[in-house]
Amino acid sequence: MNQRPHRITTVIFDCGSVITFDQNWEYVRRMAEFFNADPLAFRDVYVRERPEYDRGVLSAMEYWHRVGSHFGVGVSGTEVEKLAELDMKSWFTINPDTLAIIRGLKRQGLQLLVLSNMNEEGKQWMYGPARYCEGIDWIALFDQIILSCDLKLLKPEPQIYEACLSRAGVPASHCIFIDDSEVNVRAAQALGIHAIRFESAEKLLWQLSSLNLPGMNVASAVETMH
């Protein structure tokens, strides 16, 4: 994290591995089985082919066809639907401790945004089956949801952060950005955004509390964490 900010009005969260838990390897193994592939080899291809899918320029069919071509396996429309469902289930388990922090920040009156590299299927899953966690509509806690597939931009490209700041209507120095990727954190810092690399909800709570920002007593605002 860079130096202590003077005034914060906006907190920007990544989604995967921040709002949600890390990818569930049981679903990764099930996707790999479809291609008769070793899970690690499959995951390498899955990640390598991902950027243009998350950018929103590849359809799910095109993405999974590219993945399958590495293993000599074709995919039908029905199979793509099944793979996409496994893919979304692998990512969308909401972290209730992060959610508690988000709710605490919301009660402090801060503007909250999501900035995520996410494909169209992820967007539909987020607004659909994954929208509620323990009865809470977590999407409703955010003022804006900014996704790569809508902007055709990806983190860590500077343009996506600039678009986020424009949507937020605040200067970079008034924002905190939280992401699990060091590359994405450094890209935000290069634009003057105060950034935190997410490791756990517990550590994030400590990092936010240690800033001792006026009117932002995070620890007292957060409910009992799991």
Coordinates of C-alpha atoms in Angstrom, one line a residue:
M1 CA 0.0 0.0 0.0
N2 CA 1.3 3.5 -0.8
Q3 CA 1.4 6.4 1.7
R4 CA -1.5 7.3 3.9
P5 CA -4.2 9.2 2.1
H6 CA -5.6 12.5 3.4
R7 CA -9.2 12.2 2.4
I8 CA -11.1 9.1 1.2
T9 CA -14.6 9.3 -0.3
T10 CA -14.5 6.1 -2.4
V11 CA -13.5 2.5 -2.0
I12 CA -13.1 0.3 -5.1
F13 CA -13.2 -3.5 -4.8
D14 CA -12.0 -6.2 -7.1
C15 CA -14.5 -9.1 -7.2
G16 CA -12.7 -12.5 -7.7
S17 CA -10.6 -13.6 -4.6
V18 CA -11.6 -10.4 -2.8
I19 CA -15.4 -10.2 -2.6
T20 CA -15.5 -13.9 -3.4
F21 CA -13.2 -16.7 -2.2
D22 CA -10.4 -18.0 -4.3
Q23 CA -11.3 -20.2 -7.2
N24 CA -12.7 -23.6 -6.0
W25 CA -10.4 -26.3 -7.2
E26 CA -13.1 -29.0 -7.1
Y27 CA -14.8 -27.2 -10.0
V28 CA -11.4 -26.7 -11.8
R29 CA -10.9 -30.5 -11.6
R30 CA -14.3 -31.1 -13.0
M31 CA -13.7 -28.8 -16.0
A32 CA -10.3 -30.4 -16.6
E33 CA -11.9 -33.9 -16.6
F34 CA -14.1 -32.8 -19.6
F35 CA -10.9 -32.3 -21.6
N36 CA -9.1 -35.4 -20.2
A37 CA -6.5 -33.0 -18.9
D38 CA -4.3 -32.7 -15.8
P39 CA -5.9 -30.0 -13.6
L40 CA -2.7 -27.9 -13.5
A41 CA -2.2 -28.1 -17.3
F42 CA -5.9 -27.2 -17.8
R43 CA -5.7 -24.3 -15.4
D44 CA -2.6 -22.9 -17.3
V45 CA -4.5 -22.9 -20.6
Y46 CA -7.7 -21.6 -18.9
V47 CA -5.8 -18.6 -17.6
R48 CA -3.7 -18.0 -20.8
E49 CA -6.8 -17.9 -23.0
R50 CA -8.8 -15.8 -20.5
P51 CA -8.0 -12.1 -21.3
E52 CA -10.0 -11.6 -24.4
Y53 CA -12.9 -13.5 -23.0
D54 CA -12.9 -11.3 -19.9
R55 CA -12.5 -8.2 -22.2
G56 CA -15.8 -9.2 -23.8
V57 CA -14.5 -9.7 -27.4
L58 CA -14.7 -13.5 -27.2
S59 CA -18.0 -15.4 -26.7
A60 CA -18.2 -18.3 -24.3
M61 CA -18.3 -20.7 -27.3
E62 CA -15.1 -19.1 -28.8
Y63 CA -13.3 -19.2 -25.4
W64 CA -14.0 -22.8 -24.7
H65 CA -13.3 -23.8 -28.3
R66 CA -9.8 -22.2 -27.8
V67 CA -9.3 -24.0 -24.5
G68 CA -10.4 -27.3 -26.1
S69 CA -8.1 -26.9 -29.1
H70 CA -5.1 -27.2 -26.7
F71 CA -6.3 -30.7 -25.7
G72 CA -7.7 -31.8 -29.1
V73 CA -11.3 -31.8 -27.7
G74 CA -14.2 -30.1 -29.4
V75 CA -17.2 -28.6 -27.6
S76 CA -20.8 -28.3 -28.4
G77 CA -23.2 -25.6 -27.4
T78 CA -24.7 -27.7 -24.6
E79 CA -21.2 -28.6 -23.4
V80 CA -20.2 -24.9 -23.3
E81 CA -23.2 -24.2 -21.1
K82 CA -22.2 -26.9 -18.7
L83 CA -18.5 -25.7 -18.7
A84 CA -19.6 -22.1 -18.2
E85 CA -21.8 -23.1 -15.2
L86 CA -18.8 -25.0 -13.6
D87 CA -16.6 -22.0 -14.3
M88 CA -19.0 -19.6 -12.6
K89 CA -19.5 -21.9 -9.6
S90 CA -15.8 -22.2 -9.2
W91 CA -15.6 -18.4 -8.6
F92 CA -18.8 -17.2 -7.0
T93 CA -18.7 -18.1 -3.4
I94 CA -19.0 -14.8 -1.5
N95 CA -16.6 -14.2 1.4
P96 CA -18.9 -13.2 4.3
D97 CA -16.0 -11.5 6.1
T98 CA -15.3 -9.2 3.2
L99 CA -19.0 -8.6 2.9
A100 CA -19.0 -7.5 6.6
I101 CA -16.3 -4.9 5.8
I102 CA -18.2 -3.7 2.8
R103 CA -21.3 -3.2 4.9
G104 CA -19.3 -1.3 7.5
L105 CA -17.9 1.0 4.9
K106 CA -21.3 1.6 3.5
R107 CA -22.6 2.6 6.9
Q108 CA -19.8 5.2 7.0
G109 CA -21.3 6.9 3.9
L110 CA -18.4 6.0 1.5
Q111 CA -19.0 5.6 -2.2
L112 CA -18.4 1.9 -3.1
L113 CA -17.5 0.5 -6.5
V114 CA -16.6 -2.9 -8.0
L115 CA -13.9 -2.9 -10.7
S116 CA -13.4 -6.4 -12.0
N117 CA -12.1 -8.3 -15.0
M118 CA -15.2 -10.3 -15.8
N119 CA -16.8 -11.9 -18.8
E120 CA -20.5 -11.7 -19.8
E121 CA -21.3 -15.1 -18.2
G122 CA -19.7 -13.9 -14.9
K123 CA -21.8 -10.8 -15.1
Q124 CA -25.0 -12.8 -15.5
W125 CA -24.1 -15.1 -12.7
M126 CA -23.1 -12.2 -10.4
Y127 CA -26.5 -10.5 -10.9
G128 CA -28.3 -13.8 -10.8
P129 CA -27.5 -16.9 -8.7
A130 CA -24.6 -15.2 -6.8
R131 CA -26.4 -12.0 -5.9
Y132 CA -27.3 -12.9 -2.4
C133 CA -25.0 -14.0 0.5
E134 CA -26.7 -15.1 3.7
G135 CA -29.8 -13.2 2.6
I136 CA -28.0 -10.0 1.8
D137 CA -28.2 -8.4 -1.7
W138 CA -24.5 -7.5 -1.8
I139 CA -24.8 -5.9 -5.3
A140 CA -27.1 -3.3 -3.8
L141 CA -24.3 -2.2 -1.4
F142 CA -22.3 -0.8 -4.4
D143 CA -23.0 2.5 -6.1
Q144 CA -21.5 1.3 -9.4
I145 CA -20.4 -2.1 -10.9
I146 CA -17.7 -1.6 -13.5
L147 CA -16.7 -4.7 -15.5
S148 CA -14.1 -5.3 -18.2
C149 CA -16.6 -7.0 -20.6
D150 CA -18.7 -3.8 -20.7
L151 CA -15.8 -1.4 -21.2
K152 CA -13.7 -3.8 -23.5
L153 CA -10.8 -2.9 -21.2
L154 CA -8.8 -5.0 -18.7
K155 CA -6.9 -4.4 -15.5
P156 CA -4.0 -3.5 -15.4
E157 CA -4.6 -1.2 -18.4
P158 CA -4.6 2.4 -17.2
Q159 CA -7.7 3.2 -19.2
I160 CA -9.9 1.0 -17.1
Y161 CA -8.8 2.8 -13.9
E162 CA -9.3 6.1 -15.6
A163 CA -12.8 5.1 -16.6
C164 CA -13.5 4.0 -13.1
L165 CA -12.4 7.3 -11.7
S166 CA -14.5 9.1 -14.2
R167 CA -17.6 7.1 -13.2
A168 CA -16.9 7.7 -9.5
G169 CA -16.5 11.5 -10.1
V170 CA -13.6 11.8 -7.7
P171 CA -9.8 12.3 -8.1
A172 CA -7.5 9.4 -7.6
S173 CA -6.2 10.7 -4.3
H174 CA -9.7 10.3 -2.8
C175 CA -9.9 6.6 -3.6
I176 CA -8.7 3.3 -2.1
F177 CA -8.5 0.3 -4.5
I178 CA -8.4 -3.2 -3.2
D179 CA -7.3 -6.1 -5.4
D180 CA -5.6 -9.5 -4.9
S181 CA -3.2 -8.9 -7.8
E182 CA 0.0 -7.1 -7.2
V183 CA 0.2 -6.1 -10.9
N184 CA -3.3 -4.5 -10.6
V185 CA -2.4 -2.7 -7.4
R186 CA 0.8 -1.2 -8.9
A187 CA -1.1 -0.1 -11.9
A188 CA -3.6 1.8 -9.7
Q189 CA -0.8 3.3 -7.7
A190 CA 0.8 4.6 -10.9
L191 CA -2.3 6.7 -11.4
G192 CA -2.2 8.1 -7.9
I193 CA -4.9 5.8 -6.4
H194 CA -4.2 4.5 -2.9
A195 CA -4.1 0.7 -3.3
I196 CA -4.1 -2.3 -1.0
R197 CA -3.2 -5.8 -2.0
F198 CA -5.9 -8.1 -0.6
E199 CA -4.6 -11.2 1.3
S200 CA -7.5 -11.8 3.7
A201 CA -10.5 -10.0 5.1
E202 CA -8.9 -9.9 8.6
K203 CA -5.8 -8.2 7.2
L204 CA -7.8 -5.8 5.1
L205 CA -9.8 -4.8 8.2
W206 CA -6.5 -4.1 10.0
Q207 CA -5.1 -2.2 7.0
L208 CA -8.2 0.0 6.6
S209 CA -8.4 0.6 10.4
S210 CA -4.7 1.5 10.6
L211 CA -5.2 4.4 8.2
N212 CA -7.1 6.2 11.0
L213 CA -9.1 8.2 8.5
P214 CA -11.5 10.9 9.8
G215 CA -15.0 9.6 9.9
M216 CA -13.9 6.1 8.9
N217 CA -13.8 4.0 12.0
V218 CA -14.0 0.7 10.2
A219 CA -13.5 -1.6 13.1
S220 CA -16.5 -0.2 15.0
A221 CA -18.6 -0.4 11.9
V222 CA -18.1 -4.0 11.1
E223 CA -20.4 -6.7 12.5
T224 CA -18.8 -9.8 14.1
M225 CA -16.8 -11.5 11.4
H226 CA -17.0 -15.2 10.8

